[in-house]
Amino acid sequence: GAVVSQHPSRVICKSGTSVKIECRSLDFQATTMFWYRQFPKQSLMLMATSNEGSKATYEQGVEKDKFLINHASLTLSTLTVTSAHPEDSSFYICSARDTNPTGELFFGEGSRLTVL
Amino acid sequence: SQELEQSPQSLIVQEGKNLTINCTSSKTLYGLYWYKQKYGEGLIFLMMLQKGGEEKSHEKITAKLDEKKQQSSLHITASQPSHAGIYLCGADGTGTASKLTFGTGTRLQVTL
C-alpha cells in the first residue's frame, strides 16, 4: 500500500535554532499533505494543510511564522520549526491522501522534536 | 467546529476478552476513520466508514457507523497483546476525505 515517510524520526536541538522535518509520499503523488501535532498522552491536532505550489493553510491559533511549511513537489512537504523553544517539543505527524477511490489517508511515522 | 469524543479513555482487558470503543461526533460525519497508534509512533490505518449503518471487519476488529452517522464503535473480539495501543477515531467533516479531526483517543492494555 501507499507509504508516507517522515525524516528525521527524532531530533534534538538547542533553543533558538531551526529544525526542518520532511514528509514524503513514497509511491503516490499528493497535492495536499497535512501536518499534525501531538502532545504526550493527547490526541492529534491539525496544524496546517500543505498545498503543492501554493501557500499552506494554517489552523486557528497556529503561528505561520513559527511553523513554516513548504510543499515543493508532489511528493514532498517540509515543516520548519523556526527559533525553536522548549514548548515546541512535541510529536509531529504528517499525512497525505492517496487519490484512489477509497480516499484512504496515510500517516507518516512521526517526528519527535525535543528542544533543550 | 466538529468535536469527537471517545469512550472509554482507557481500558484494561484480559487476553481473550472482547471489548468495544465508542466514538461520538457533535456533527454528522461524512466519513469516519479508525487508526491504531503505539506511543511515539505513526498511525496505522484500520478502517474507514462512510455510509450510515455500514459495518466493516478486518481480522478480529469490527467497526460500525450508526444510521445517523454520528456515532461509531470499534469492537475487538478475543483480544490479544498485539491489540494493545491507542485507538483514535478521525472524522472527515468536510466530505473531502482529507484533513481529519481526531477523537481524544482510547488507550488499550491487554493483560495476560
Coordinates of N, CA and C in Angstrom, one line a residue:
Chain A
G1 N 0.8 -1.2 0.0 CA 0.0 0.0 0.0 C 0.8 1.3 0.0
A2 N 0.2 2.4 -0.1 CA 0.8 3.6 -0.1 C 1.6 3.9 1.2
V3 N 2.7 4.6 1.1 CA 3.5 4.8 2.2 C 3.9 6.3 2.3
V4 N 3.9 6.8 3.5 CA 4.3 8.2 3.8 C 5.5 8.1 4.8
S5 N 6.6 8.7 4.4 CA 7.8 8.6 5.2 C 8.1 10.0 5.8
Q6 N 8.5 10.0 7.0 CA 9.0 11.3 7.7 C 10.5 11.1 8.1
H7 N 11.1 12.3 8.0 CA 12.5 12.3 8.4 C 12.9 13.7 9.0
P8 N 13.6 13.8 10.1 CA 14.0 12.6 10.9 C 13.0 12.1 11.8
S9 N 13.2 10.9 12.4 CA 12.2 10.4 13.3 C 12.4 11.0 14.7
R10 N 13.6 11.3 15.0 CA 13.9 12.0 16.3 C 14.9 13.1 16.0
V11 N 14.7 14.2 16.7 CA 15.7 15.3 16.6 C 15.7 16.1 17.9
I12 N 16.9 16.4 18.3 CA 17.1 17.2 19.5 C 17.9 18.5 19.1
C13 N 17.4 19.6 19.5 CA 18.0 20.8 19.1 C 18.1 21.8 20.3
K14 N 18.9 22.8 20.1 CA 19.1 23.8 21.1 C 18.0 24.9 20.9
S15 N 17.6 25.5 22.0 CA 16.7 26.6 21.9 C 17.2 27.7 21.0
G16 N 16.3 28.2 20.1 CA 16.7 29.3 19.3 C 17.1 28.9 17.9
T17 N 17.4 27.6 17.7 CA 17.7 27.1 16.4 C 16.5 26.7 15.6
S18 N 16.6 26.4 14.3 CA 15.5 26.0 13.5 C 15.7 24.5 13.1
V19 N 14.6 23.8 13.0 CA 14.6 22.4 12.6 C 13.6 22.1 11.5
K20 N 14.1 21.3 10.5 CA 13.2 21.0 9.4 C 12.9 19.5 9.4
I21 N 11.6 19.3 9.2 CA 11.1 17.9 9.2 C 10.5 17.7 7.8
E22 N 10.8 16.5 7.2 CA 10.4 16.2 5.8 C 9.3 15.2 5.9
C23 N 8.3 15.3 5.0 CA 7.3 14.3 4.8 C 7.2 14.0 3.3
R24 N 7.4 12.7 3.0 CA 7.4 12.3 1.6 C 6.4 11.2 1.4
S25 N 5.7 11.3 0.3 CA 4.8 10.2 -0.2 C 5.7 9.4 -1.1
L26 N 5.9 8.1 -0.8 CA 6.8 7.3 -1.5 C 6.4 6.7 -2.8
D27 N 5.1 6.3 -2.9 CA 4.7 5.7 -4.1 C 3.4 6.3 -4.7
F28 N 3.1 7.5 -4.3 CA 2.0 8.2 -4.9 C 2.2 9.7 -4.8
Q29 N 1.5 10.4 -5.6 CA 1.6 11.9 -5.6 C 0.5 12.5 -4.7
A30 N 0.9 13.5 -4.0 CA 0.0 14.1 -3.1 C 0.0 15.6 -3.3
T31 N -1.1 16.2 -3.8 CA -1.1 17.6 -4.0 C -1.4 18.3 -2.6
T32 N -1.9 17.5 -1.7 CA -2.2 18.1 -0.4 C -1.6 17.1 0.7
M33 N -0.9 17.7 1.6 CA -0.5 17.0 2.8 C -0.9 17.7 4.1
F34 N -0.9 17.0 5.2 CA -1.4 17.6 6.4 C -0.4 17.4 7.5
W35 N -0.2 18.5 8.3 CA 0.7 18.4 9.4 C -0.1 18.4 10.7
Y36 N 0.2 17.5 11.6 CA -0.5 17.4 12.9 C 0.6 17.5 14.0
R37 N 0.1 17.8 15.2 CA 1.0 17.9 16.3 C 0.3 17.1 17.4
Q38 N 1.1 16.3 18.2 CA 0.5 15.5 19.3 C 1.3 15.7 20.5
F39 N 0.7 16.2 21.6 CA 1.3 16.3 22.9 C 1.2 15.0 23.6
P40 N 2.1 14.7 24.6 CA 2.1 13.5 25.3 C 0.7 13.1 25.8
K41 N 0.3 11.9 25.5 CA -1.0 11.3 26.0 C -2.2 12.1 25.5
Q42 N -2.0 12.8 24.5 CA -3.2 13.6 23.9 C -3.4 13.2 22.4
S43 N -4.5 13.6 21.9 CA -4.8 13.3 20.5 C -4.0 14.2 19.5
L44 N -4.3 13.9 18.3 CA -3.6 14.7 17.2 C -4.4 16.0 17.0
M45 N -3.6 17.1 16.8 CA -4.3 18.4 16.5 C -3.7 18.8 15.1
L46 N -4.6 19.1 14.2 CA -4.2 19.6 12.9 C -3.6 21.0 13.0
M47 N -2.4 21.1 12.4 CA -1.8 22.4 12.4 C -2.0 23.2 11.1
A48 N -1.8 22.5 10.0 CA -1.9 23.2 8.7 C -2.1 22.2 7.6
T49 N -2.6 22.7 6.5 CA -2.7 22.0 5.3 C -1.7 22.5 4.3
S50 N -0.9 21.6 3.8 CA 0.2 21.9 2.9 C -0.3 21.7 1.5
N51 N -0.2 22.7 0.7 CA -0.7 22.7 -0.7 C 0.5 22.8 -1.7
E52 N 0.6 21.9 -2.6 CA 1.7 21.9 -3.6 C 1.5 23.1 -4.5
G53 N 2.6 23.9 -4.5 CA 2.6 25.1 -5.4 C 1.9 26.3 -4.9
S54 N 1.4 26.3 -3.7 CA 0.7 27.4 -3.1 C 1.0 27.5 -1.6
K55 N 0.5 28.6 -1.0 CA 0.7 28.7 0.4 C -0.1 27.7 1.3
A56 N 0.5 27.4 2.4 CA -0.2 26.5 3.3 C -1.3 27.2 4.0
T57 N -2.3 26.4 4.4 CA -3.4 26.9 5.1 C -3.3 26.5 6.6
Y58 N -3.2 27.5 7.5 CA -3.0 27.2 8.9 C -4.3 27.2 9.7
E59 N -4.3 26.3 10.7 CA -5.5 26.3 11.6 C -5.4 27.4 12.5
Q60 N -6.5 27.8 13.1 CA -6.6 28.9 14.0 C -5.7 28.6 15.2
G61 N -4.9 29.6 15.5 CA -4.0 29.5 16.7 C -2.6 29.0 16.4
V62 N -2.4 28.6 15.2 CA -1.0 28.1 14.8 C -0.3 29.3 14.1
E63 N 0.9 29.5 14.6 CA 1.7 30.7 14.1 C 2.4 30.3 12.8
K64 N 2.0 31.1 11.8 CA 2.6 30.9 10.5 C 4.1 31.1 10.4
D65 N 4.6 32.1 11.2 CA 6.0 32.4 11.1 C 6.8 31.4 11.9
K66 N 6.2 30.8 12.9 CA 6.9 29.8 13.7 C 7.0 28.5 13.0
F67 N 5.9 28.1 12.3 CA 5.9 26.8 11.6 C 5.8 27.0 10.1
L68 N 6.9 27.0 9.5 CA 7.0 27.3 8.0 C 6.7 26.0 7.3
I69 N 5.8 26.0 6.3 CA 5.5 24.9 5.6 C 5.8 25.1 4.1
N70 N 6.5 24.2 3.5 CA 6.8 24.3 2.0 C 6.5 23.0 1.4
H71 N 5.7 23.1 0.3 CA 5.3 21.9 -0.5 C 5.9 22.0 -1.8
A72 N 7.2 21.7 -1.9 CA 7.9 22.0 -3.1 C 7.6 21.1 -4.3
S73 N 7.2 19.9 -4.0 CA 6.9 18.9 -5.1 C 5.7 18.1 -4.7
L74 N 5.2 17.3 -5.7 CA 4.0 16.4 -5.4 C 4.3 15.3 -4.5
T75 N 5.6 15.1 -4.0 CA 5.9 14.1 -3.1 C 6.6 14.5 -1.8
L76 N 6.7 15.8 -1.7 CA 7.5 16.3 -0.5 C 6.9 17.6 0.1
S77 N 6.7 17.5 1.4 CA 6.3 18.7 2.1 C 7.2 18.8 3.3
T78 N 7.6 20.0 3.7 CA 8.5 20.2 4.8 C 7.9 21.2 5.8
L79 N 8.2 20.8 7.1 CA 7.8 21.7 8.2 C 9.0 22.2 8.9
T80 N 9.2 23.5 8.9 CA 10.4 24.0 9.6 C 9.9 24.8 10.9
V81 N 10.4 24.3 12.0 CA 10.1 25.0 13.3 C 11.2 26.0 13.5
T82 N 10.8 27.3 13.4 CA 11.8 28.3 13.5 C 12.0 28.8 14.9
S83 N 13.3 29.2 15.2 CA 13.6 29.7 16.5 C 12.9 28.8 17.6
A84 N 13.2 27.6 17.6 CA 12.5 26.6 18.5 C 12.7 26.9 19.9
H85 N 11.7 26.7 20.7 CA 11.7 26.8 22.1 C 11.3 25.5 22.8
P86 N 11.6 25.3 24.0 CA 11.2 24.0 24.7 C 9.7 23.7 24.6
E87 N 8.8 24.7 24.5 CA 7.4 24.5 24.4 C 7.0 23.9 23.0
D88 N 8.0 24.0 22.1 CA 7.7 23.4 20.7 C 8.0 21.9 20.7
S89 N 8.6 21.4 21.8 CA 8.8 20.0 21.8 C 7.5 19.2 21.7
S90 N 7.5 18.3 20.8 CA 6.3 17.6 20.5 C 6.5 16.5 19.5
F91 N 5.4 15.8 19.2 CA 5.5 14.7 18.2 C 4.7 15.3 17.0
Y92 N 5.4 15.4 15.9 CA 4.8 15.9 14.7 C 4.5 14.8 13.7
I93 N 3.3 14.8 13.1 CA 3.0 13.7 12.2 C 2.4 14.3 10.9
C94 N 2.7 13.8 9.8 CA 2.1 14.3 8.6 C 1.3 13.2 8.0
S95 N 0.3 13.6 7.1 CA -0.5 12.7 6.4 C -0.7 13.1 5.0
A96 N -1.0 12.2 4.1 CA -1.3 12.5 2.7 C -2.4 11.6 2.2
R97 N -3.1 12.1 1.3 CA -4.3 11.3 0.8 C -3.9 10.7 -0.5
D98 N -4.1 9.4 -0.7 CA -3.9 8.8 -1.9 C -5.1 9.2 -2.8
T99 N -4.9 9.4 -4.0 CA -6.0 9.8 -4.9 C -6.9 8.7 -5.4
N100 N -6.7 7.4 -4.9 CA -7.5 6.3 -5.3 C -8.9 6.5 -4.8
P101 N -9.9 5.8 -5.3 CA -11.3 5.9 -4.9 C -11.6 5.7 -3.5
T102 N -10.8 4.9 -2.7 CA -11.1 4.7 -1.3 C -10.9 5.9 -0.5
G103 N -10.0 6.8 -1.0 CA -9.7 8.0 -0.2 C -9.0 7.8 1.1
E104 N -8.3 6.7 1.1 CA -7.6 6.3 2.3 C -6.5 7.4 2.7
L105 N -6.4 7.7 3.9 CA -5.4 8.7 4.4 C -4.2 7.9 5.0
F106 N -3.0 8.2 4.6 CA -1.9 7.6 5.2 C -1.1 8.5 6.0
F107 N -0.5 8.0 7.1 CA 0.2 8.8 8.0 C 1.7 8.4 8.0
G108 N 2.5 9.4 8.3 CA 4.0 9.1 8.4 C 4.2 8.5 9.8
E109 N 5.5 8.1 10.0 CA 5.8 7.5 11.3 C 6.0 8.5 12.4
G110 N 5.9 9.8 12.1 CA 6.1 10.8 13.1 C 7.5 11.2 13.4
S111 N 7.6 12.5 13.8 CA 9.0 13.0 14.2 C 8.9 13.6 15.6
R112 N 9.7 13.1 16.5 CA 9.7 13.6 17.8 C 10.8 14.7 18.0
L113 N 10.3 15.9 18.3 CA 11.2 17.0 18.4 C 11.4 17.3 19.9
T114 N 12.7 17.4 20.3 CA 13.0 17.9 21.7 C 13.8 19.1 21.6
V115 N 13.4 20.2 22.2 CA 14.1 21.4 22.2 C 14.7 21.6 23.6
L116 N 16.0 21.7 23.7 CA 16.6 21.9 25.0 C 16.7 23.3 25.4
Chain B
S1 N -17.2 24.0 15.1 CA -16.2 23.1 14.7 C -16.7 21.7 15.2
Q2 N -16.2 20.7 14.5 CA -16.6 19.3 14.9 C -15.8 18.8 16.1
E3 N -16.5 18.1 17.0 CA -15.8 17.5 18.1 C -16.1 16.1 18.2
L4 N -15.1 15.3 18.5 CA -15.2 13.9 18.6 C -14.9 13.5 20.1
E5 N -15.7 12.7 20.6 CA -15.5 12.2 22.0 C -15.4 10.7 21.9
Q6 N -14.3 10.1 22.5 CA -14.1 8.7 22.6 C -14.4 8.2 24.0
S7 N -14.9 7.0 24.1 CA -15.0 6.4 25.4 C -14.8 4.9 25.3
P8 N -14.2 4.2 26.3 CA -13.6 4.9 27.4 C -12.3 5.6 27.1
Q9 N -11.7 6.3 28.0 CA -10.4 6.9 27.7 C -9.3 5.9 27.8
S10 N -9.5 5.0 28.7 CA -8.5 3.9 28.8 C -9.2 2.6 29.2
L11 N -8.6 1.5 28.8 CA -9.2 0.2 29.0 C -8.2 -0.8 29.3
I12 N -8.4 -1.7 30.3 CA -7.5 -2.8 30.5 C -8.4 -4.1 30.5
V13 N -8.0 -4.9 29.6 CA -8.8 -6.2 29.4 C -7.8 -7.4 29.5
Q14 N -8.4 -8.5 29.9 CA -7.6 -9.7 29.9 C -7.6 -10.3 28.5
E15 N -6.5 -10.9 28.2 CA -6.3 -11.6 26.9 C -7.5 -12.5 26.7
G16 N -8.0 -12.5 25.5 CA -9.2 -13.3 25.1 C -10.5 -12.7 25.3
K17 N -10.6 -11.6 26.0 CA -11.9 -10.9 26.2 C -12.2 -10.0 25.1
N18 N -13.5 -9.7 24.9 CA -13.9 -8.8 23.9 C -14.0 -7.4 24.5
L19 N -14.0 -6.4 23.6 CA -14.1 -5.0 24.1 C -14.6 -4.1 23.0
T20 N -15.2 -3.0 23.4 CA -15.8 -2.0 22.5 C -15.3 -0.6 22.8
I21 N -15.0 0.1 21.8 CA -14.6 1.5 21.9 C -15.6 2.3 21.1
N22 N -16.1 3.4 21.7 CA -17.1 4.3 21.1 C -16.5 5.6 20.7
C23 N -17.1 6.2 19.6 CA -16.6 7.5 19.1 C -17.9 8.2 18.7
T24 N -18.1 9.4 19.4 CA -19.4 10.1 19.1 C -19.0 11.5 18.6
S25 N -19.7 11.9 17.5 CA -19.4 13.2 16.9 C -20.5 14.2 17.2
S26 N -20.1 15.4 17.3 CA -21.1 16.5 17.6 C -21.8 16.9 16.3
K27 N -21.3 16.4 15.1 CA -22.0 16.7 13.9 C -22.0 15.5 13.0
T28 N -22.8 15.5 12.0 CA -22.9 14.4 11.0 C -21.6 14.2 10.4
L29 N -21.2 12.9 10.2 CA -19.9 12.6 9.7 C -20.0 12.3 8.2
Y30 N -19.1 12.8 7.4 CA -19.0 12.4 6.0 C -18.3 11.1 5.9
G31 N -17.3 10.9 6.8 CA -16.5 9.7 6.9 C -15.9 9.6 8.3
L32 N -15.7 8.4 8.7 CA -15.1 8.1 10.0 C -14.0 7.1 9.8
Y33 N -12.8 7.5 10.3 CA -11.6 6.7 10.2 C -11.2 6.2 11.6
W34 N -10.8 4.9 11.6 CA -10.2 4.4 12.8 C -8.7 4.1 12.6
Y35 N -7.9 4.5 13.5 CA -6.5 4.3 13.5 C -6.0 3.7 14.8
K36 N -4.9 3.0 14.7 CA -4.2 2.5 15.9 C -2.8 3.1 16.0
Q37 N -2.4 3.5 17.2 CA -1.1 4.1 17.3 C -0.4 3.5 18.5
K38 N 0.8 3.2 18.4 CA 1.6 2.8 19.5 C 2.3 4.1 19.9
Y39 N 2.5 4.2 21.2 CA 3.0 5.5 21.7 C 4.3 5.9 21.0
G40 N 4.4 7.2 20.5 CA 5.5 7.7 19.9 C 5.8 7.2 18.5
E41 N 4.7 6.6 17.9 CA 4.9 6.1 16.5 C 3.7 6.7 15.7
G42 N 3.8 6.3 14.4 CA 2.8 6.8 13.5 C 1.5 6.1 13.6
L43 N 0.5 6.4 12.8 CA -0.8 5.8 12.9 C -0.9 4.7 11.8
I44 N -1.6 3.7 12.3 CA -1.8 2.5 11.4 C -3.3 2.6 11.0
F45 N -3.6 2.6 9.8 CA -5.0 2.7 9.3 C -5.7 1.4 9.6
L46 N -6.9 1.5 10.1 CA -7.6 0.2 10.4 C -8.8 0.1 9.4
M47 N -9.7 1.1 9.5 CA -10.9 1.1 8.7 C -11.5 2.5 8.4
M48 N -12.2 2.6 7.4 CA -12.9 3.8 7.0 C -14.4 3.5 6.8
L49 N -15.3 4.3 7.4 CA -16.7 4.1 7.2 C -17.3 5.3 6.7
Q50 N -18.2 5.2 5.7 CA -18.8 6.4 5.1 C -20.3 6.3 5.1
K51 N -20.9 5.2 5.0 CA -22.4 5.1 4.8 C -23.0 4.8 6.2
G52 N -24.2 5.4 6.4 CA -24.9 5.1 7.6 C -25.3 3.6 7.7
G53 N -25.0 3.0 8.8 CA -25.3 1.6 9.0 C -24.2 0.7 8.5
E54 N -23.1 1.3 8.0 CA -22.1 0.5 7.4 C -21.3 -0.3 8.5
E55 N -20.8 -1.4 8.2 CA -20.0 -2.2 9.1 C -18.9 -2.9 8.3
K56 N -17.7 -2.8 8.9 CA -16.5 -3.4 8.2 C -15.8 -4.3 9.2
S57 N -15.2 -5.3 8.8 CA -14.4 -6.2 9.6 C -13.0 -6.5 9.0
H58 N -12.0 -6.5 9.9 CA -10.7 -7.0 9.4 C -10.1 -7.8 10.6
E59 N -9.9 -9.0 10.3 CA -9.4 -10.0 11.3 C -10.3 -9.9 12.5
K60 N -9.9 -9.6 13.6 CA -10.7 -9.6 14.8 C -11.3 -8.3 15.2
I61 N -11.2 -7.3 14.3 CA -11.7 -6.0 14.6 C -12.9 -5.6 13.7
T62 N -14.0 -5.2 14.3 CA -15.2 -4.8 13.5 C -15.5 -3.4 13.9
A63 N -15.8 -2.6 12.9 CA -16.2 -1.2 13.1 C -17.6 -0.9 12.5
K64 N -18.4 -0.1 13.2 CA -19.7 0.2 12.7 C -20.0 1.7 12.7
L65 N -20.8 2.2 11.8 CA -21.2 3.6 11.8 C -22.7 3.6 11.9
D66 N -23.3 4.3 12.8 CA -24.7 4.2 13.0 C -25.4 4.9 11.9
E67 N -26.8 4.7 11.8 CA -27.6 5.2 10.7 C -27.5 6.7 10.6
K68 N -27.4 7.4 11.7 CA -27.4 8.8 11.7 C -26.0 9.4 11.4
K69 N -25.1 8.5 11.3 CA -23.7 8.9 11.0 C -23.1 9.9 12.0
Q70 N -23.4 9.6 13.3 CA -22.8 10.5 14.3 C -22.1 9.7 15.4
Q71 N -22.2 8.4 15.3 CA -21.5 7.5 16.2 C -21.0 6.3 15.6
S72 N -19.8 5.9 16.0 CA -19.1 4.7 15.5 C -18.6 3.9 16.7
S73 N -18.6 2.6 16.5 CA -18.0 1.7 17.5 C -17.0 0.8 16.9
L74 N -15.9 0.5 17.7 CA -14.9 -0.4 17.3 C -14.9 -1.6 18.2
H75 N -15.1 -2.8 17.7 CA -15.2 -3.9 18.6 C -14.0 -4.9 18.3
I76 N -13.4 -5.3 19.3 CA -12.3 -6.3 19.2 C -12.7 -7.6 19.8
T77 N -12.6 -8.7 19.1 CA -13.0 -10.0 19.6 C -11.8 -10.8 20.0
A78 N -11.9 -11.4 21.1 CA -10.8 -12.3 21.6 C -9.5 -11.5 21.6
S79 N -9.4 -10.4 22.4 CA -8.2 -9.5 22.4 C -6.9 -10.3 22.6
Q80 N -5.9 -9.7 22.0 CA -4.5 -10.3 22.2 C -3.6 -9.2 22.6
P81 N -2.4 -9.5 23.1 CA -1.5 -8.4 23.5 C -1.1 -7.5 22.3
S82 N -1.1 -8.1 21.1 CA -0.8 -7.3 19.9 C -1.8 -6.2 19.6
H83 N -3.0 -6.3 20.3 CA -4.0 -5.2 20.1 C -3.8 -4.0 21.0
A84 N -2.9 -4.1 21.9 CA -2.6 -3.0 22.8 C -2.1 -1.8 22.0
G85 N -2.5 -0.6 22.5 CA -2.1 0.6 21.8 C -3.2 1.7 22.1
I86 N -3.0 2.7 21.3 CA -4.0 3.8 21.4 C -4.9 3.8 20.1
Y87 N -6.2 3.8 20.3 CA -7.1 3.8 19.2 C -7.7 5.2 19.0
L88 N -7.6 5.7 17.8 CA -8.1 7.0 17.5 C -9.1 7.0 16.4
C89 N -10.2 7.7 16.6 CA -11.2 7.9 15.5 C -10.9 9.3 15.0
G90 N -11.1 9.3 13.7 CA -10.9 10.6 13.0 C -12.1 10.9 12.1
A91 N -12.5 12.1 12.2 CA -13.8 12.5 11.4 C -13.4 13.3 10.2
D92 N -14.0 13.0 9.1 CA -14.0 13.8 7.9 C -15.3 14.7 8.0
G93 N -15.1 15.9 8.3 CA -16.3 16.8 8.5 C -16.6 17.6 7.3
T94 N -15.7 17.5 6.2 CA -15.9 18.3 5.1 C -16.3 17.6 3.8
G95 N -16.2 16.3 3.9 CA -16.5 15.5 2.7 C -15.4 15.4 1.7
T96 N -14.3 15.9 2.1 CA -13.2 15.9 1.1 C -12.2 14.8 1.4
A97 N -12.5 14.0 2.4 CA -11.6 12.8 2.8 C -10.1 13.3 2.9
S98 N -9.9 14.4 3.5 CA -8.6 14.9 3.6 C -8.2 15.2 5.1
K99 N -8.3 16.4 5.5 CA -7.9 16.6 6.9 C -9.0 16.1 7.9
L100 N -8.5 15.6 8.9 CA -9.4 14.9 9.9 C -9.3 15.6 11.3
T101 N -10.4 15.5 11.9 CA -10.5 15.9 13.3 C -10.5 14.6 14.1
F102 N -9.6 14.6 15.1 CA -9.4 13.3 15.8 C -10.1 13.4 17.2
G103 N -10.5 12.2 17.6 CA -11.0 12.0 18.9 C -10.0 12.0 20.0
T104 N -10.4 11.9 21.2 CA -9.5 12.0 22.3 C -8.6 10.8 22.5
G105 N -8.9 9.7 21.9 CA -8.1 8.5 22.0 C -8.5 7.6 23.1
T106 N -8.3 6.3 22.9 CA -8.6 5.3 23.9 C -7.3 4.4 24.0
R107 N -6.8 4.4 25.2 CA -5.6 3.6 25.5 C -6.0 2.2 25.9
L108 N -5.6 1.2 25.1 CA -5.9 -0.2 25.4 C -4.7 -1.0 25.9
Q109 N -4.9 -1.6 27.0 CA -3.9 -2.5 27.6 C -4.5 -3.9 27.6
V110 N -3.8 -4.9 27.2 CA -4.2 -6.3 27.2 C -3.3 -7.1 28.1
T111 N -3.9 -7.6 29.2 CA -3.1 -8.4 30.2 C -3.1 -9.9 29.9
L112 N -2.1 -10.5 30.3 CA -2.0 -12.0 30.1 C -2.9 -12.8 31.1

